[in-house]
Short mmCIF file of C-alpha atoms in Angstrom, two decimals:
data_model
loop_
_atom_site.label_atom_id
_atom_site.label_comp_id
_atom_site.label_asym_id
_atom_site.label_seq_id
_atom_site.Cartn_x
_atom_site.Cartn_y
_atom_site.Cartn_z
CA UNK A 1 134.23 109.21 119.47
CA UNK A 2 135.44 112.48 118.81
CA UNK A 3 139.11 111.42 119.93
CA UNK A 4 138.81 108.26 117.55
CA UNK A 5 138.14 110.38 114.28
CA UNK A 6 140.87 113.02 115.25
CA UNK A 7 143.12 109.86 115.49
CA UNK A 8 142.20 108.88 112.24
CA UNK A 9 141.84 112.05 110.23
CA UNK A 10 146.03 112.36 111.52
CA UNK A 11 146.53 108.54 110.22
CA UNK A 12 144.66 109.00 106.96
CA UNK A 13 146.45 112.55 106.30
CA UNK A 14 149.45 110.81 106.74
CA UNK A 15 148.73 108.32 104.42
CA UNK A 16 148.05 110.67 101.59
CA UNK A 17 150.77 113.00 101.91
CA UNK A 18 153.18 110.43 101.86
CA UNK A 19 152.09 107.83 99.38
CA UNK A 20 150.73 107.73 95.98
CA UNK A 21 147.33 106.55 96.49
CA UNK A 22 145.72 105.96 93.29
CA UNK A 23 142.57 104.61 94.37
CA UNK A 24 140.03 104.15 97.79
CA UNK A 25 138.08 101.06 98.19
CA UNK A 26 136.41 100.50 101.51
CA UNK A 27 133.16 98.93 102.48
CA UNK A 28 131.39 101.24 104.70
CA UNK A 29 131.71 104.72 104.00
CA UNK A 30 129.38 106.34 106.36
CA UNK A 31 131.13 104.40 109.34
CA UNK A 32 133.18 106.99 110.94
CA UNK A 33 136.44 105.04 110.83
CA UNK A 34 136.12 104.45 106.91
CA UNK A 35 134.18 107.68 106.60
CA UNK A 36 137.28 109.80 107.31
CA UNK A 37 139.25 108.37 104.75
CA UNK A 38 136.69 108.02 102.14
CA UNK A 39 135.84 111.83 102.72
CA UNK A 40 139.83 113.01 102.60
CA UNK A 41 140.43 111.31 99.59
CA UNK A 42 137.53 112.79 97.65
CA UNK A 43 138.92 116.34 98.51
CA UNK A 44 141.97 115.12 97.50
CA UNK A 45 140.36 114.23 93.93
CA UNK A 46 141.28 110.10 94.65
CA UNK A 47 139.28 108.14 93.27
CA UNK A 48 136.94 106.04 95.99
CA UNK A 49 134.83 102.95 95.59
CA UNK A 50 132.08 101.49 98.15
CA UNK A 51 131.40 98.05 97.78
CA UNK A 52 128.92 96.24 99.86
CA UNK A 53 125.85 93.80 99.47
CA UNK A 54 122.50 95.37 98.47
CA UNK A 55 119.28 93.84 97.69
CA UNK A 56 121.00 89.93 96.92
CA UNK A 57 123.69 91.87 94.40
CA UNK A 58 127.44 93.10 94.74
CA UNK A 59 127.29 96.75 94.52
CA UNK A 60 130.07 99.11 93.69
CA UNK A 61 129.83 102.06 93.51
CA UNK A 62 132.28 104.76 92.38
CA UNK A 63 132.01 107.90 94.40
CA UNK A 64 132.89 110.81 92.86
CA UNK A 65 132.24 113.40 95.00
CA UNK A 66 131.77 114.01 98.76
CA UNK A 67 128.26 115.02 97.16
CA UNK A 68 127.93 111.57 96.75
CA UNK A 69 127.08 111.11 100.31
CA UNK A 70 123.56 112.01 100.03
CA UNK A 71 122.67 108.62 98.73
CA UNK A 72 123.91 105.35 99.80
CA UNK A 73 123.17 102.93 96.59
CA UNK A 74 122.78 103.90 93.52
CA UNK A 75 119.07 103.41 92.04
CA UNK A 76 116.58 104.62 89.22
CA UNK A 77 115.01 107.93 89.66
CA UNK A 78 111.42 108.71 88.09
CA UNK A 79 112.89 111.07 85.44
CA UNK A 80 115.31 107.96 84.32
CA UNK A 81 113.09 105.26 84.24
CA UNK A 82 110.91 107.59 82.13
CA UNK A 83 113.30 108.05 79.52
CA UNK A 84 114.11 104.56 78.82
CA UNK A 85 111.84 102.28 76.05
CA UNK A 86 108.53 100.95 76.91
CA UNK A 87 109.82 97.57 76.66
CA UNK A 88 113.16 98.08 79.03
CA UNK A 89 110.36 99.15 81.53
CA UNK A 90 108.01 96.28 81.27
CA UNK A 91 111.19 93.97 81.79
CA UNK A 92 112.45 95.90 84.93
CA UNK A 93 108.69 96.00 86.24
CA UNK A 94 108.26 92.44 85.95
CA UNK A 95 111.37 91.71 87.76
CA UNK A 96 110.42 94.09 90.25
CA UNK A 97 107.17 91.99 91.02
CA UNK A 98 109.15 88.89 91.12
CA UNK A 99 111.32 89.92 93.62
CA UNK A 100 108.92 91.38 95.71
CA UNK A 101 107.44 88.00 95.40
CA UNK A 102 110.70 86.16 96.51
CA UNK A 103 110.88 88.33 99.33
CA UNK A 104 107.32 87.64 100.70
CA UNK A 105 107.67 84.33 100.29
CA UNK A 106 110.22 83.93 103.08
CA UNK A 107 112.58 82.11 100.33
CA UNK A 108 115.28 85.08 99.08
CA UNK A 109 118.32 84.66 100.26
CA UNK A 110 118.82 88.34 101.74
CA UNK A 111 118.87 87.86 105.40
CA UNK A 112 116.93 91.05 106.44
CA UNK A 113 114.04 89.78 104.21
CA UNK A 114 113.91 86.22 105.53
CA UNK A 115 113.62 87.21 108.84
CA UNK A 116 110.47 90.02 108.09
CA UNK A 117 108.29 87.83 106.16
CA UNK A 118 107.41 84.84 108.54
CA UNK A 119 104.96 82.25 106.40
CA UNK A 120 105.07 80.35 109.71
CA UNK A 121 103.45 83.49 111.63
CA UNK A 122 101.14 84.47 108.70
CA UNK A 123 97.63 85.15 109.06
CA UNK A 124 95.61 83.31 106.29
CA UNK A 125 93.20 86.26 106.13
CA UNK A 126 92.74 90.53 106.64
CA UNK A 127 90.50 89.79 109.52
CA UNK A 128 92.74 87.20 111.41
CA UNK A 129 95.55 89.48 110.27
CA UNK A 130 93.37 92.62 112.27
CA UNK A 131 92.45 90.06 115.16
CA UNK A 132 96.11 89.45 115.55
CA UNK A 133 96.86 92.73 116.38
CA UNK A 134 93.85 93.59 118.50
CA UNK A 135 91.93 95.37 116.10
CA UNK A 136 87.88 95.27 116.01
CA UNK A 137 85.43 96.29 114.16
CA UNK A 138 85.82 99.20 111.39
CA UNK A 139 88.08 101.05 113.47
CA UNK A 140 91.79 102.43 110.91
CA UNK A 141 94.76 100.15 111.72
CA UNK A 142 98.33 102.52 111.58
CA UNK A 143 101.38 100.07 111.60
CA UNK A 144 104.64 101.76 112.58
CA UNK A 145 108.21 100.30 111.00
CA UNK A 146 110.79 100.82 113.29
CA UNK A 147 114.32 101.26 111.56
CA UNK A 148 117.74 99.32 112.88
CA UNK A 149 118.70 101.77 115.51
CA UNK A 150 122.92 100.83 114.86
CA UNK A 151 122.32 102.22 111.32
CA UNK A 152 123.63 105.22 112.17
CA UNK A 153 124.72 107.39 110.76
CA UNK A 154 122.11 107.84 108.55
CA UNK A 155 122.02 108.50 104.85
CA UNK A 156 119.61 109.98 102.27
CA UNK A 157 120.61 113.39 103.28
CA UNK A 158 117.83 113.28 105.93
CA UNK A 159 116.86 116.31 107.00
CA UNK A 160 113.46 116.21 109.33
CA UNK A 161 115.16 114.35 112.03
CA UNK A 162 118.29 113.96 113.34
CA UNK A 163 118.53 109.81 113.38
CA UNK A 164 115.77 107.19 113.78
CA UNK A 165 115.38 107.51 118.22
CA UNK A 166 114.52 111.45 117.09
CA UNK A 167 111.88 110.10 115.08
CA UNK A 168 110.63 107.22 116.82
CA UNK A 169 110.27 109.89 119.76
CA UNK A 170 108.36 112.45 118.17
CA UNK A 171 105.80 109.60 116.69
CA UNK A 172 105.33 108.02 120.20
CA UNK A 173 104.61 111.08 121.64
CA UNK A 174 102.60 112.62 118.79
CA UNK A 175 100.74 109.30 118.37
CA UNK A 176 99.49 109.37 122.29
CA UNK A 177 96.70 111.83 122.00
CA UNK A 178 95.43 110.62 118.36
CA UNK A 179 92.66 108.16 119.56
CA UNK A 180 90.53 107.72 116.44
CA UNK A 181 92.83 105.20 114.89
CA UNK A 182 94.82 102.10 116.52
CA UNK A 183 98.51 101.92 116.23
CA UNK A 184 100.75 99.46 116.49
CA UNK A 185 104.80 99.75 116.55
CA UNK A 186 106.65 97.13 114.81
CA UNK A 187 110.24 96.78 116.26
CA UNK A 188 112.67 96.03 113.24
CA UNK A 189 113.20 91.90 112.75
CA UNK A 190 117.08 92.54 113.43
CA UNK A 191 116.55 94.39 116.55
CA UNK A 192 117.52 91.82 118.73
CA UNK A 193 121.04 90.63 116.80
CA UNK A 194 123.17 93.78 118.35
CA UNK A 195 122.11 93.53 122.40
CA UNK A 196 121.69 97.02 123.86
CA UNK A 197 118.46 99.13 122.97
CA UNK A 198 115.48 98.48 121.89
CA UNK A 199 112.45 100.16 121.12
CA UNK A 200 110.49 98.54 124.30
CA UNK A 201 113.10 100.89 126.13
CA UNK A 202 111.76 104.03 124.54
CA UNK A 203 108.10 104.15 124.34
CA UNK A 204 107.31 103.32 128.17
CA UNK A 205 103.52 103.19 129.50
CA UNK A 206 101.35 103.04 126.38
CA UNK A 207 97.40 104.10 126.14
CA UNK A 208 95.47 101.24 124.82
CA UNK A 209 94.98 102.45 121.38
CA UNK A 210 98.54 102.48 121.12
CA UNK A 211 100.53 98.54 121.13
CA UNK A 212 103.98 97.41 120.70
CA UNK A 213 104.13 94.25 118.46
CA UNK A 214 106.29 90.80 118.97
CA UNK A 215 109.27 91.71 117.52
CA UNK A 216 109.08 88.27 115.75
CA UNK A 217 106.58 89.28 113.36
CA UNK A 218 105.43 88.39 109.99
CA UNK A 219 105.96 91.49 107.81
CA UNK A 220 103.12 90.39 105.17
CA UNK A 221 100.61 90.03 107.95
CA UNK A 222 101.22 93.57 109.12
CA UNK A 223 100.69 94.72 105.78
CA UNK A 224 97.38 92.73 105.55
CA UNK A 225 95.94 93.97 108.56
CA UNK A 226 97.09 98.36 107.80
CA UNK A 227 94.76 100.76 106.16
CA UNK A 228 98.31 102.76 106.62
CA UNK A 229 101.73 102.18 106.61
CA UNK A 230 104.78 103.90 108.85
CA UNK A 231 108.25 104.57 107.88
CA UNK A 232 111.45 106.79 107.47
CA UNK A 233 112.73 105.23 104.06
CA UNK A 234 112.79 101.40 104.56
CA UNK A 235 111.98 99.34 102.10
CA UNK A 236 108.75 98.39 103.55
CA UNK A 237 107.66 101.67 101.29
CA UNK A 238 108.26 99.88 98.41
CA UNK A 239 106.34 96.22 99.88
CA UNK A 240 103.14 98.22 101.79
CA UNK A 241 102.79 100.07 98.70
CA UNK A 242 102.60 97.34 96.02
CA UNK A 243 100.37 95.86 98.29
CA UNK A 244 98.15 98.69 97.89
CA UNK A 245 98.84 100.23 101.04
CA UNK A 246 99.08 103.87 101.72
CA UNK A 247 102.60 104.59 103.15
CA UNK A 248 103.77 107.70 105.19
CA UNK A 249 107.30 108.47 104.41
CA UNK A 250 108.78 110.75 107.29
CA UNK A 251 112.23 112.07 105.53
CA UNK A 252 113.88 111.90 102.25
CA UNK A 253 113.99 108.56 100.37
CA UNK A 254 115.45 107.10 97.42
CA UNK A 255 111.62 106.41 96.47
CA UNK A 256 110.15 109.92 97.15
CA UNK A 257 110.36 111.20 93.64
CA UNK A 258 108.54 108.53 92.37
CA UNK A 259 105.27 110.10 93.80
CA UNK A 260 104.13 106.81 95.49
CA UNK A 261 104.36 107.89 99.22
CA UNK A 262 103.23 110.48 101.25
CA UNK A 263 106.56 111.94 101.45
CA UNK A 264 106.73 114.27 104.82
CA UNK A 265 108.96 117.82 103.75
CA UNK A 266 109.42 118.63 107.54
CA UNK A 267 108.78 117.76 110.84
CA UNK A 268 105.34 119.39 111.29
CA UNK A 269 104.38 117.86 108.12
CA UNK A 270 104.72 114.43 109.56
CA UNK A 271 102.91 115.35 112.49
CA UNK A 272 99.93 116.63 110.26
CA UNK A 273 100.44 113.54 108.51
CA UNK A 274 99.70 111.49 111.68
CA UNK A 275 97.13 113.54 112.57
CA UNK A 276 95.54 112.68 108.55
CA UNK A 277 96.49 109.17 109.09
CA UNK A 278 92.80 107.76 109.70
CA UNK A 279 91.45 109.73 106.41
CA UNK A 280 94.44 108.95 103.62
#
């Protein structure tokens, strides 16, 4: 890996040394073979554009500095969305619910989406939604979103862990001796599209308060059946918590400022957090 970025840090200085390149338009910009370029030609004041597919919309997005970096798509923070009119917000709230709506449904057209929410797999109530994963009684119900593992590397300036297997590590092995609540890990829906690992190869021999769900499972019913939701910064933040679910954020996300989430400021903080996870 290291030999492949040398190769193309000497093809990309090249490049711009010996042509006028006005402008940088590439796709992937934290992928390490567009990432060199990308990075080069903002030092090199050029001009650089990502475009990609976020959320059903084409998104592009001029970078202006290698700053840039520490967010991947642009989005409203709280301190914007409170300075536009009280009529601008009711419009984007409303089609905020709607789309949340679309994606539950199973019907949106993004893929990631379509393959979470399951209406075929869907419990038709809380308690069959609990019952489904093993849970009895009034004992607390913790579901844990697992992230794609290939997204890496990872974005949002993260700063509490070094990718999503440091994570996933620490909460397996924190999550062993916390017995007062039930757990369940959710593998991500697209875990199974890239071969290789998984997160069945990580956790090994699990105590029987802690279980590994299907990896074919519907996203809604999960939510249904938590008193407490999981993640790093997936967008199941935004779905557990307009659901009315309390949601655990581990690192930074482009959500935290909004005040929403439990949003973890270091790595002993999400441990606490764990520990808390029964009471929140």
């Amino acid at each position: 890996t290291l030999a492949e970025c040398l190769r193309n840090h000497a093809i990309y200085r090249d490049l711009l040394q010996s042509a006028p390149v006005a402008h940088v338009v590439l796709s992937h910009p934290w992928k390490s073979e567009f990432a060199t370029l990308a990075w080069m030609a903002l030092n090199r004041h050029v001009p650089t554009y990502h475009l990609t597919g976020y959320c059903e919309g084409i998104r592009i997005r001029r970078f202006r500095h290698t700053s840039d970096y520490r967010i991947p798509v642009e989005h409203l923070t709280l301190q914007e969305f409170d300075g536009l009119t009280k009529h601008v917000q009711r419009k984007l709230a409303s089609t905020g619910q709607q789309y949340l709506a679309e994606r539950i449904s199973g019907q949106g057209s993004d893929i990631n989406a379509r393959h979470a929410f399951r209406t075929d797999l869907r419990a038709a109530s809380r308690e069959a939604a609990r019952c489904a994963f093993g849970v009895s009684g009034d004992r607390k119900l913790v579901v844990i979103y697992s992230h794609v593992w290939f997204d890496f590397p990872h974005t949002f300036a993260m700063r509490n862990f070094t990718d999503f297997l440091d994570w996933m590590r620490l909460t397996v092995e924190t999550i062993r001796d916390i017995t007062n609540v039930d757990w369940v890990l959710k593998p991500h829906p697209t875990e199974d599209w890239y071969g290789g690992f998984k997160l069945s190869d990580l956790i090994g021999d699990l105590p029987r308060h802690v279980r590994l769900a299907p990896t074919e499972t519907d996203s809604l019913t999960a939510m249904t059946a938590a008193d407490v939701v999981v993640t790093v910064h997936g967008t199941i933040g935004l779905e557990a918590v307009a659901q009315g679910v309390p949601v655990i954020a581990a690192d930074s996300s482009y959500y935290g400022d909004w005040g929403i989430v439990h949003q973890c400021s270091s790595r002993g903080e999400f441990v606490e957090m764990l520990r808390r996870a029964g009471d929140l």
